[in-house]
PDB file of C-alpha atoms in Angstrom:
ATOM      1  CA  UNK S   1      -0.402  33.521 -41.803  1.00  0.00           C
ATOM      2  CA  UNK S   2      -1.515  29.998 -40.806  1.00  0.00           C
ATOM      3  CA  UNK S   3      -2.836  30.628 -37.274  1.00  0.00           C
ATOM      4  CA  UNK S   4      -3.254  33.509 -34.708  1.00  0.00           C
ATOM      5  CA  UNK S   5      -0.887  33.973 -31.955  1.00  0.00           C
ATOM      6  CA  UNK S   6      -1.933  35.180 -28.361  1.00  0.00           C
ATOM      7  CA  UNK S   7       1.348  37.128 -28.400  1.00  0.00           C
ATOM      8  CA  UNK S   8       0.564  39.276 -31.389  1.00  0.00           C
ATOM      9  CA  UNK S   9      -2.338  41.805 -31.657  1.00  0.00           C
ATOM     10  CA  UNK S  10      -4.841  41.389 -34.455  1.00  0.00           C
ATOM     11  CA  UNK S  11      -7.928  42.851 -35.899  1.00  0.00           C
ATOM     12  CA  UNK S  12     -10.987  41.174 -36.211  1.00  0.00           C
ATOM     13  CA  UNK S  13     -13.178  41.927 -39.427  1.00  0.00           C
ATOM     14  CA  UNK S  14     -16.607  40.450 -39.718  1.00  0.00           C
ATOM     15  CA  UNK S  15     -18.254  40.842 -43.078  1.00  0.00           C
ATOM     16  CA  UNK S  16     -21.963  41.660 -43.707  1.00  0.00           C
ATOM     17  CA  UNK S  17     -24.420  39.059 -45.317  1.00  0.00           C
ATOM     18  CA  UNK S  18     -27.771  39.348 -43.564  1.00  0.00           C
ATOM     19  CA  UNK S  19     -28.574  36.116 -41.906  1.00  0.00           C
ATOM     20  CA  UNK S  20     -25.478  34.314 -43.183  1.00  0.00           C
ATOM     21  CA  UNK S  21     -23.707  36.774 -40.673  1.00  0.00           C
ATOM     22  CA  UNK S  22     -24.843  34.418 -38.079  1.00  0.00           C
ATOM     23  CA  UNK S  23     -21.873  32.277 -39.095  1.00  0.00           C
ATOM     24  CA  UNK S  24     -19.862  34.874 -37.350  1.00  0.00           C
ATOM     25  CA  UNK S  25     -21.071  33.309 -34.004  1.00  0.00           C
ATOM     26  CA  UNK S  26     -19.343  30.136 -34.796  1.00  0.00           C
ATOM     27  CA  UNK S  27     -16.088  31.766 -35.276  1.00  0.00           C
ATOM     28  CA  UNK S  28     -16.486  33.737 -31.904  1.00  0.00           C
ATOM     29  CA  UNK S  29     -16.969  30.509 -30.169  1.00  0.00           C
ATOM     30  CA  UNK S  30     -13.785  28.991 -31.589  1.00  0.00           C
ATOM     31  CA  UNK S  31     -11.942  32.338 -30.516  1.00  0.00           C
ATOM     32  CA  UNK S  32     -13.198  31.963 -26.964  1.00  0.00           C
ATOM     33  CA  UNK S  33     -12.021  28.409 -26.721  1.00  0.00           C
ATOM     34  CA  UNK S  34      -8.707  29.317 -27.794  1.00  0.00           C
ATOM     35  CA  UNK S  35      -8.603  32.514 -25.510  1.00  0.00           C
ATOM     36  CA  UNK S  36      -7.836  35.032 -28.391  1.00  0.00           C
ATOM     37  CA  UNK S  37      -9.195  38.475 -28.094  1.00  0.00           C
ATOM     38  CA  UNK S  38      -9.073  41.092 -30.930  1.00  0.00           C
ATOM     39  CA  UNK S  39      -7.334  44.374 -30.290  1.00  0.00           C
ATOM     40  CA  UNK S  40     -10.099  45.984 -32.441  1.00  0.00           C
ATOM     41  CA  UNK S  41     -13.107  44.952 -34.277  1.00  0.00           C
ATOM     42  CA  UNK S  42     -14.346  46.270 -37.782  1.00  0.00           C
ATOM     43  CA  UNK S  43     -17.950  45.272 -38.688  1.00  0.00           C
ATOM     44  CA  UNK S  44     -20.288  45.875 -41.703  1.00  0.00           C
ATOM     45  CA  UNK S  45     -24.160  45.108 -41.290  1.00  0.00           C
ATOM     46  CA  UNK S  46     -24.825  41.793 -39.614  1.00  0.00           C
ATOM     47  CA  UNK S  47     -20.976  41.739 -38.962  1.00  0.00           C
ATOM     48  CA  UNK S  48     -21.455  45.239 -37.395  1.00  0.00           C
ATOM     49  CA  UNK S  49     -24.194  44.095 -35.190  1.00  0.00           C
ATOM     50  CA  UNK S  50     -22.286  40.988 -33.865  1.00  0.00           C
ATOM     51  CA  UNK S  51     -19.025  43.018 -33.643  1.00  0.00           C
ATOM     52  CA  UNK S  52     -20.785  45.670 -31.649  1.00  0.00           C
ATOM     53  CA  UNK S  53     -22.079  43.037 -29.049  1.00  0.00           C
ATOM     54  CA  UNK S  54     -18.807  41.376 -28.628  1.00  0.00           C
ATOM     55  CA  UNK S  55     -17.007  45.014 -28.380  1.00  0.00           C
ATOM     56  CA  UNK S  56     -19.183  45.799 -25.415  1.00  0.00           C
ATOM     57  CA  UNK S  57     -18.187  42.806 -23.617  1.00  0.00           C
ATOM     58  CA  UNK S  58     -20.810  40.296 -24.496  1.00  0.00           C
ATOM     59  CA  UNK S  59     -19.656  36.570 -24.832  1.00  0.00           C
ATOM     60  CA  UNK S  60     -20.800  34.365 -27.615  1.00  0.00           C
ATOM     61  CA  UNK S  61     -23.351  32.710 -25.757  1.00  0.00           C
ATOM     62  CA  UNK S  62     -24.882  36.172 -24.888  1.00  0.00           C
ATOM     63  CA  UNK S  63     -24.823  37.143 -28.499  1.00  0.00           C
ATOM     64  CA  UNK S  64     -26.415  34.068 -29.822  1.00  0.00           C
ATOM     65  CA  UNK S  65     -29.356  34.556 -27.130  1.00  0.00           C
ATOM     66  CA  UNK S  66     -29.938  38.101 -28.415  1.00  0.00           C
ATOM     67  CA  UNK S  67     -29.870  36.827 -32.154  1.00  0.00           C
ATOM     68  CA  UNK S  68     -32.332  34.197 -31.242  1.00  0.00           C
ATOM     69  CA  UNK S  69     -34.605  36.721 -29.595  1.00  0.00           C
ATOM     70  CA  UNK S  70     -35.079  38.465 -32.944  1.00  0.00           C
ATOM     71  CA  UNK S  71     -34.587  35.447 -35.240  1.00  0.00           C
ATOM     72  CA  UNK S  72     -38.427  35.480 -35.777  1.00  0.00           C
ATOM     73  CA  UNK S  73     -39.158  38.271 -38.244  1.00  0.00           C
ATOM     74  CA  UNK S  74     -42.489  39.073 -36.761  1.00  0.00           C
ATOM     75  CA  UNK S  75     -40.427  40.547 -33.775  1.00  0.00           C
ATOM     76  CA  UNK S  76     -38.525  43.166 -35.353  1.00  0.00           C
ATOM     77  CA  UNK S  77     -40.260  43.798 -38.690  1.00  0.00           C
ATOM     78  CA  UNK S  78     -42.509  46.652 -38.965  1.00  0.00           C
ATOM     79  CA  UNK S  79     -43.840  47.576 -42.480  1.00  0.00           C
ATOM     80  CA  UNK S  80     -43.415  51.158 -43.473  1.00  0.00           C
ATOM     81  CA  UNK S  81     -45.931  52.615 -46.018  1.00  0.00           C
ATOM     82  CA  UNK S  82     -44.044  55.741 -46.654  1.00  0.00           C
ATOM     83  CA  UNK S  83     -40.560  56.729 -47.260  1.00  0.00           C
ATOM     84  CA  UNK S  84     -37.707  55.015 -49.092  1.00  0.00           C
ATOM     85  CA  UNK S  85     -37.959  51.461 -47.397  1.00  0.00           C
ATOM     86  CA  UNK S  86     -40.122  48.690 -46.884  1.00  0.00           C
ATOM     87  CA  UNK S  87     -39.192  48.156 -43.110  1.00  0.00           C
ATOM     88  CA  UNK S  88     -39.385  50.671 -40.678  1.00  0.00           C
ATOM     89  CA  UNK S  89     -36.572  50.296 -37.887  1.00  0.00           C
ATOM     90  CA  UNK S  90     -38.820  51.212 -34.912  1.00  0.00           C
ATOM     91  CA  UNK S  91     -38.818  47.643 -33.480  1.00  0.00           C
ATOM     92  CA  UNK S  92     -35.271  46.947 -34.241  1.00  0.00           C
ATOM     93  CA  UNK S  93     -34.387  50.288 -32.531  1.00  0.00           C
ATOM     94  CA  UNK S  94     -36.174  48.955 -29.417  1.00  0.00           C
ATOM     95  CA  UNK S  95     -34.184  45.649 -29.517  1.00  0.00           C
ATOM     96  CA  UNK S  96     -30.751  47.677 -29.945  1.00  0.00           C
ATOM     97  CA  UNK S  97     -31.858  49.995 -27.160  1.00  0.00           C
ATOM     98  CA  UNK S  98     -32.066  46.919 -24.817  1.00  0.00           C
ATOM     99  CA  UNK S  99     -28.498  45.772 -25.894  1.00  0.00           C
ATOM    100  CA  UNK S 100     -26.436  48.911 -26.194  1.00  0.00           C
ATOM    101  CA  UNK S 101     -28.479  51.409 -24.026  1.00  0.00           C
ATOM    102  CA  UNK S 102     -27.014  55.024 -24.030  1.00  0.00           C
ATOM    103  CA  UNK S 103     -23.438  53.712 -24.991  1.00  0.00           C
ATOM    104  CA  UNK S 104     -21.440  55.465 -27.375  1.00  0.00           C
ATOM    105  CA  UNK S 105     -18.821  54.359 -30.018  1.00  0.00           C
ATOM    106  CA  UNK S 106     -16.165  55.483 -27.445  1.00  0.00           C
ATOM    107  CA  UNK S 107     -17.882  53.084 -24.623  1.00  0.00           C
ATOM    108  CA  UNK S 108     -16.512  49.900 -25.575  1.00  0.00           C
ATOM    109  CA  UNK S 109     -13.922  47.516 -24.075  1.00  0.00           C
ATOM    110  CA  UNK S 110     -12.635  46.773 -27.591  1.00  0.00           C
ATOM    111  CA  UNK S 111     -12.294  49.522 -30.067  1.00  0.00           C
ATOM    112  CA  UNK S 112     -15.116  49.371 -32.635  1.00  0.00           C
ATOM    113  CA  UNK S 113     -15.452  50.610 -36.200  1.00  0.00           C
ATOM    114  CA  UNK S 114     -18.726  50.381 -38.187  1.00  0.00           C
ATOM    115  CA  UNK S 115     -18.816  50.722 -42.004  1.00  0.00           C
ATOM    116  CA  UNK S 116     -21.739  52.802 -43.403  1.00  0.00           C
ATOM    117  CA  UNK S 117     -22.366  54.430 -46.637  1.00  0.00           C
ATOM    118  CA  UNK S 118     -23.278  58.117 -46.916  1.00  0.00           C
ATOM    119  CA  UNK S 119     -26.492  57.629 -49.353  1.00  0.00           C
ATOM    120  CA  UNK S 120     -26.433  61.113 -50.769  1.00  0.00           C
ATOM    121  CA  UNK S 121     -22.475  61.135 -51.783  1.00  0.00           C
ATOM    122  CA  UNK S 122     -22.004  57.392 -52.060  1.00  0.00           C
ATOM    123  CA  UNK S 123     -18.939  57.835 -49.803  1.00  0.00           C
ATOM    124  CA  UNK S 124     -17.744  55.430 -47.187  1.00  0.00           C
ATOM    125  CA  UNK S 125     -18.229  56.753 -43.638  1.00  0.00           C
ATOM    126  CA  UNK S 126     -16.625  54.509 -40.590  1.00  0.00           C
ATOM    127  CA  UNK S 127     -18.084  55.176 -37.247  1.00  0.00           C
ATOM    128  CA  UNK S 128     -15.459  54.804 -34.482  1.00  0.00           C
ATOM    129  CA  UNK S 129     -14.343  56.027 -31.049  1.00  0.00           C
ATOM    130  CA  UNK S 130     -13.941  59.404 -32.189  1.00  0.00           C
ATOM    131  CA  UNK S 131     -17.559  59.932 -32.944  1.00  0.00           C
ATOM    132  CA  UNK S 132     -20.017  61.122 -30.354  1.00  0.00           C
ATOM    133  CA  UNK S 133     -22.527  58.889 -31.802  1.00  0.00           C
ATOM    134  CA  UNK S 134     -24.495  56.197 -30.123  1.00  0.00           C
ATOM    135  CA  UNK S 135     -23.603  52.585 -30.919  1.00  0.00           C
ATOM    136  CA  UNK S 136     -27.144  51.723 -31.420  1.00  0.00           C
ATOM    137  CA  UNK S 137     -27.380  54.619 -34.273  1.00  0.00           C
ATOM    138  CA  UNK S 138     -24.040  53.274 -36.045  1.00  0.00           C
ATOM    139  CA  UNK S 139     -25.583  49.688 -36.000  1.00  0.00           C
ATOM    140  CA  UNK S 140     -28.942  51.057 -37.583  1.00  0.00           C
ATOM    141  CA  UNK S 141     -27.009  52.660 -40.265  1.00  0.00           C
ATOM    142  CA  UNK S 142     -24.551  49.842 -41.151  1.00  0.00           C
ATOM    143  CA  UNK S 143     -27.537  47.461 -41.276  1.00  0.00           C
ATOM    144  CA  UNK S 144     -29.788  49.653 -43.420  1.00  0.00           C
ATOM    145  CA  UNK S 145     -30.041  47.924 -46.686  1.00  0.00           C
ATOM    146  CA  UNK S 146     -31.516  50.560 -49.177  1.00  0.00           C
ATOM    147  CA  UNK S 147     -34.894  49.902 -50.210  1.00  0.00           C
ATOM    148  CA  UNK S 148     -35.307  47.151 -47.517  1.00  0.00           C
ATOM    149  CA  UNK S 149     -34.395  48.770 -44.156  1.00  0.00           C
ATOM    150  CA  UNK S 150     -35.057  52.455 -43.404  1.00  0.00           C
ATOM    151  CA  UNK S 151     -31.897  54.622 -43.754  1.00  0.00           C
ATOM    152  CA  UNK S 152     -30.459  56.305 -40.477  1.00  0.00           C
ATOM    153  CA  UNK S 153     -30.019  59.919 -40.123  1.00  0.00           C
ATOM    154  CA  UNK S 154     -27.026  60.851 -38.067  1.00  0.00           C
ATOM    155  CA  UNK S 155     -25.872  64.378 -37.518  1.00  0.00           C
ATOM    156  CA  UNK S 156     -28.000  65.671 -40.454  1.00  0.00           C
ATOM    157  CA  UNK S 157     -26.724  63.102 -43.070  1.00  0.00           C
ATOM    158  CA  UNK S 158     -28.281  59.917 -43.987  1.00  0.00           C
ATOM    159  CA  UNK S 159     -26.459  56.550 -43.960  1.00  0.00           C
ATOM    160  CA  UNK S 160     -26.981  53.097 -45.216  1.00  0.00           C
ATOM    161  CA  UNK S 161     -25.644  49.635 -45.127  1.00  0.00           C
ATOM    162  CA  UNK S 162     -21.808  49.532 -45.420  1.00  0.00           C
ATOM    163  CA  UNK S 163     -21.801  46.839 -47.968  1.00  0.00           C
ATOM    164  CA  UNK S 164     -22.353  49.479 -50.720  1.00  0.00           C
ATOM    165  CA  UNK S 165     -18.766  50.513 -50.191  1.00  0.00           C
ATOM    166  CA  UNK S 166     -16.861  47.756 -48.322  1.00  0.00           C
ATOM    167  CA  UNK S 167     -18.418  44.505 -47.139  1.00  0.00           C
ATOM    168  CA  UNK S 168     -15.103  43.328 -45.746  1.00  0.00           C
ATOM    169  CA  UNK S 169     -13.690  46.079 -44.035  1.00  0.00           C
ATOM    170  CA  UNK S 170      -9.894  45.100 -44.376  1.00  0.00           C
ATOM    171  CA  UNK S 171      -8.759  48.556 -45.320  1.00  0.00           C
ATOM    172  CA  UNK S 172      -9.898  49.930 -42.077  1.00  0.00           C
ATOM    173  CA  UNK S 173      -7.427  47.672 -39.782  1.00  0.00           C
ATOM    174  CA  UNK S 174      -4.844  49.161 -37.583  1.00  0.00           C
ATOM    175  CA  UNK S 175      -2.905  45.928 -37.059  1.00  0.00           C
ATOM    176  CA  UNK S 176      -0.500  43.813 -39.279  1.00  0.00           C
ATOM    177  CA  UNK S 177      -2.296  40.482 -38.396  1.00  0.00           C
ATOM    178  CA  UNK S 178      -6.054  40.299 -39.595  1.00  0.00           C
ATOM    179  CA  UNK S 179      -8.667  37.576 -38.878  1.00  0.00           C
ATOM    180  CA  UNK S 180     -11.286  38.417 -41.587  1.00  0.00           C
ATOM    181  CA  UNK S 181     -14.526  36.374 -41.806  1.00  0.00           C
ATOM    182  CA  UNK S 182     -16.296  36.749 -45.203  1.00  0.00           C
ATOM    183  CA  UNK S 183     -19.818  34.951 -45.229  1.00  0.00           C
ATOM    184  CA  UNK S 184     -20.102  36.129 -48.793  1.00  0.00           C
ATOM    185  CA  UNK S 185     -16.926  34.609 -49.684  1.00  0.00           C
ATOM    186  CA  UNK S 186     -16.248  32.046 -52.267  1.00  0.00           C
ATOM    187  CA  UNK S 187     -18.391  29.270 -50.344  1.00  0.00           C
ATOM    188  CA  UNK S 188     -21.485  31.479 -50.515  1.00  0.00           C
ATOM    189  CA  UNK S 189     -22.601  30.468 -54.098  1.00  0.00           C
ATOM    190  CA  UNK S 190     -23.020  27.127 -55.995  1.00  0.00           C
ATOM    191  CA  UNK S 191     -20.759  26.737 -58.881  1.00  0.00           C
ATOM    192  CA  UNK S 192     -24.155  25.897 -61.079  1.00  0.00           C
ATOM    193  CA  UNK S 193     -27.067  27.858 -62.198  1.00  0.00           C
ATOM    194  CA  UNK S 194     -30.355  27.706 -60.636  1.00  0.00           C
ATOM    195  CA  UNK S 195     -32.707  25.098 -62.331  1.00  0.00           C
ATOM    196  CA  UNK S 196     -36.349  25.381 -60.686  1.00  0.00           C
ATOM    197  CA  UNK S 197     -39.483  24.504 -62.200  1.00  0.00           C
ATOM    198  CA  UNK S 198     -40.766  27.978 -61.682  1.00  0.00           C
ATOM    199  CA  UNK S 199     -39.387  30.812 -63.488  1.00  0.00           C
ATOM    200  CA  UNK S 200     -40.064  33.091 -60.551  1.00  0.00           C
ATOM    201  CA  UNK S 201     -37.629  31.111 -58.316  1.00  0.00           C
ATOM    202  CA  UNK S 202     -34.872  31.224 -60.812  1.00  0.00           C
ATOM    203  CA  UNK S 203     -35.154  35.086 -61.305  1.00  0.00           C
ATOM    204  CA  UNK S 204     -35.036  35.659 -57.584  1.00  0.00           C
ATOM    205  CA  UNK S 205     -32.063  33.045 -57.049  1.00  0.00           C
ATOM    206  CA  UNK S 206     -30.348  34.997 -60.045  1.00  0.00           C
ATOM    207  CA  UNK S 207     -30.700  38.118 -58.333  1.00  0.00           C
ATOM    208  CA  UNK S 208     -29.367  37.012 -55.061  1.00  0.00           C
ATOM    209  CA  UNK S 209     -26.554  35.105 -56.674  1.00  0.00           C
ATOM    210  CA  UNK S 210     -25.426  38.192 -58.696  1.00  0.00           C
ATOM    211  CA  UNK S 211     -25.516  40.340 -55.517  1.00  0.00           C
ATOM    212  CA  UNK S 212     -23.274  37.732 -53.858  1.00  0.00           C
ATOM    213  CA  UNK S 213     -20.822  37.547 -56.881  1.00  0.00           C
ATOM    214  CA  UNK S 214     -20.602  41.395 -56.755  1.00  0.00           C
ATOM    215  CA  UNK S 215     -19.867  41.601 -53.171  1.00  0.00           C
ATOM    216  CA  UNK S 216     -17.675  38.629 -53.387  1.00  0.00           C
ATOM    217  CA  UNK S 217     -15.532  40.149 -56.014  1.00  0.00           C
ATOM    218  CA  UNK S 218     -15.223  43.531 -54.277  1.00  0.00           C
ATOM    219  CA  UNK S 219     -14.015  41.791 -51.170  1.00  0.00           C
ATOM    220  CA  UNK S 220     -11.583  39.590 -53.353  1.00  0.00           C
ATOM    221  CA  UNK S 221      -9.793  42.699 -54.705  1.00  0.00           C
ATOM    222  CA  UNK S 222      -9.577  44.336 -51.227  1.00  0.00           C
ATOM    223  CA  UNK S 223      -7.937  41.150 -49.954  1.00  0.00           C
ATOM    224  CA  UNK S 224      -5.357  40.761 -52.895  1.00  0.00           C
ATOM    225  CA  UNK S 225      -4.318  44.475 -52.870  1.00  0.00           C
ATOM    226  CA  UNK S 226      -3.740  44.375 -49.006  1.00  0.00           C
ATOM    227  CA  UNK S 227       0.076  43.950 -47.913  1.00  0.00           C
ATOM    228  CA  UNK S 228      -1.048  42.835 -44.426  1.00  0.00           C
ATOM    229  CA  UNK S 229      -0.929  39.209 -42.956  1.00  0.00           C
ATOM    230  CA  UNK S 230      -4.605  38.267 -43.350  1.00  0.00           C
ATOM    231  CA  UNK S 231      -6.149  34.905 -42.227  1.00  0.00           C
ATOM    232  CA  UNK S 232      -9.355  34.656 -44.335  1.00  0.00           C
ATOM    233  CA  UNK S 233     -12.318  32.490 -43.312  1.00  0.00           C
ATOM    234  CA  UNK S 234     -15.115  31.955 -45.926  1.00  0.00           C
ATOM    235  CA  UNK S 235     -18.003  29.728 -44.198  1.00  0.00           C
ATOM    236  CA  UNK S 236     -20.025  27.502 -46.527  1.00  0.00           C
ATOM    237  CA  UNK S 237     -23.198  29.673 -46.616  1.00  0.00           C
ATOM    238  CA  UNK S 238     -24.166  28.554 -50.065  1.00  0.00           C
ATOM    239  CA  UNK S 239     -26.975  26.611 -48.848  1.00  0.00           C
ATOM    240  CA  UNK S 240     -28.631  29.527 -47.036  1.00  0.00           C
ATOM    241  CA  UNK S 241     -30.582  32.545 -48.009  1.00  0.00           C
ATOM    242  CA  UNK S 242     -29.848  36.128 -46.598  1.00  0.00           C
ATOM    243  CA  UNK S 243     -33.370  35.986 -44.745  1.00  0.00           C
ATOM    244  CA  UNK S 244     -32.930  32.569 -43.181  1.00  0.00           C
ATOM    245  CA  UNK S 245     -32.947  34.129 -39.689  1.00  0.00           C
ATOM    246  CA  UNK S 246     -35.139  31.018 -38.440  1.00  0.00           C
ATOM    247  CA  UNK S 247     -31.997  28.813 -39.430  1.00  0.00           C
ATOM    248  CA  UNK S 248     -29.697  30.290 -36.733  1.00  0.00           C
ATOM    249  CA  UNK S 249     -28.366  27.138 -35.369  1.00  0.00           C
ATOM    250  CA  UNK S 250     -27.402  25.732 -38.728  1.00  0.00           C
ATOM    251  CA  UNK S 251     -25.785  28.785 -40.061  1.00  0.00           C
ATOM    252  CA  UNK S 252     -23.880  29.229 -36.917  1.00  0.00           C
ATOM    253  CA  UNK S 253     -22.670  25.506 -37.291  1.00  0.00           C
ATOM    254  CA  UNK S 254     -20.895  26.690 -40.530  1.00  0.00           C
ATOM    255  CA  UNK S 255     -18.587  28.928 -38.619  1.00  0.00           C
ATOM    256  CA  UNK S 256     -17.455  26.305 -36.283  1.00  0.00           C
ATOM    257  CA  UNK S 257     -13.815  24.612 -36.556  1.00  0.00           C
ATOM    258  CA  UNK S 258     -12.542  26.986 -39.219  1.00  0.00           C
ATOM    259  CA  UNK S 259      -9.716  28.091 -36.983  1.00  0.00           C
ATOM    260  CA  UNK S 260      -8.280  24.599 -36.457  1.00  0.00           C
TER     261      UNK S 260
END
């Protein structure tokens, strides 16, 4: 599929990727310019946050404003000295309360699916309109990177980030035409090894590189196995780290003009 058509329904799939997911905003901007509206949204982690905002009727400028509101880590990070994670989600939950209120998964203008992982069984769990679950809670679950963000308890089960199962939720789409945006795609890593003076920098960069490669290969297999008509967009995010929330405008820029 070379381009999307206003006459044919399509699924919008937004991948996870921490701050790299801000590139999704540039794609949303282009969709608005072309007056293209998806029939459903499937999101994982940061893609789930942005997808949920779009699903309740927010436009790209409004979502951009909300992301900027907590781009400063001090506004939403609260360190936890107990439990299984570094970051307590109390402050983040307060932010999401302001965005989603008491809306449930069924209370969206565009059908929404959020991918999470059952941290006890390892099984994928997708929250959608059939679940009597607050959007806020499903979003907190899909973004809960194990060990970093506090896991989310929903209906007696413990959930974490959906990237552990499916970072690019192509298999959850209902429509033949798919627009998939993968911020951890083939342009998310340099084709050379790190070579910093300090070994610590090399080690940390190798760890993040390894995670990107792992997720990239997971998604590549998913795309290759699909029989559907997929327009895959892979923003150039190699120069950014998953924690670069302060570079919101630069990362958003990488999502622009990809639909041309």
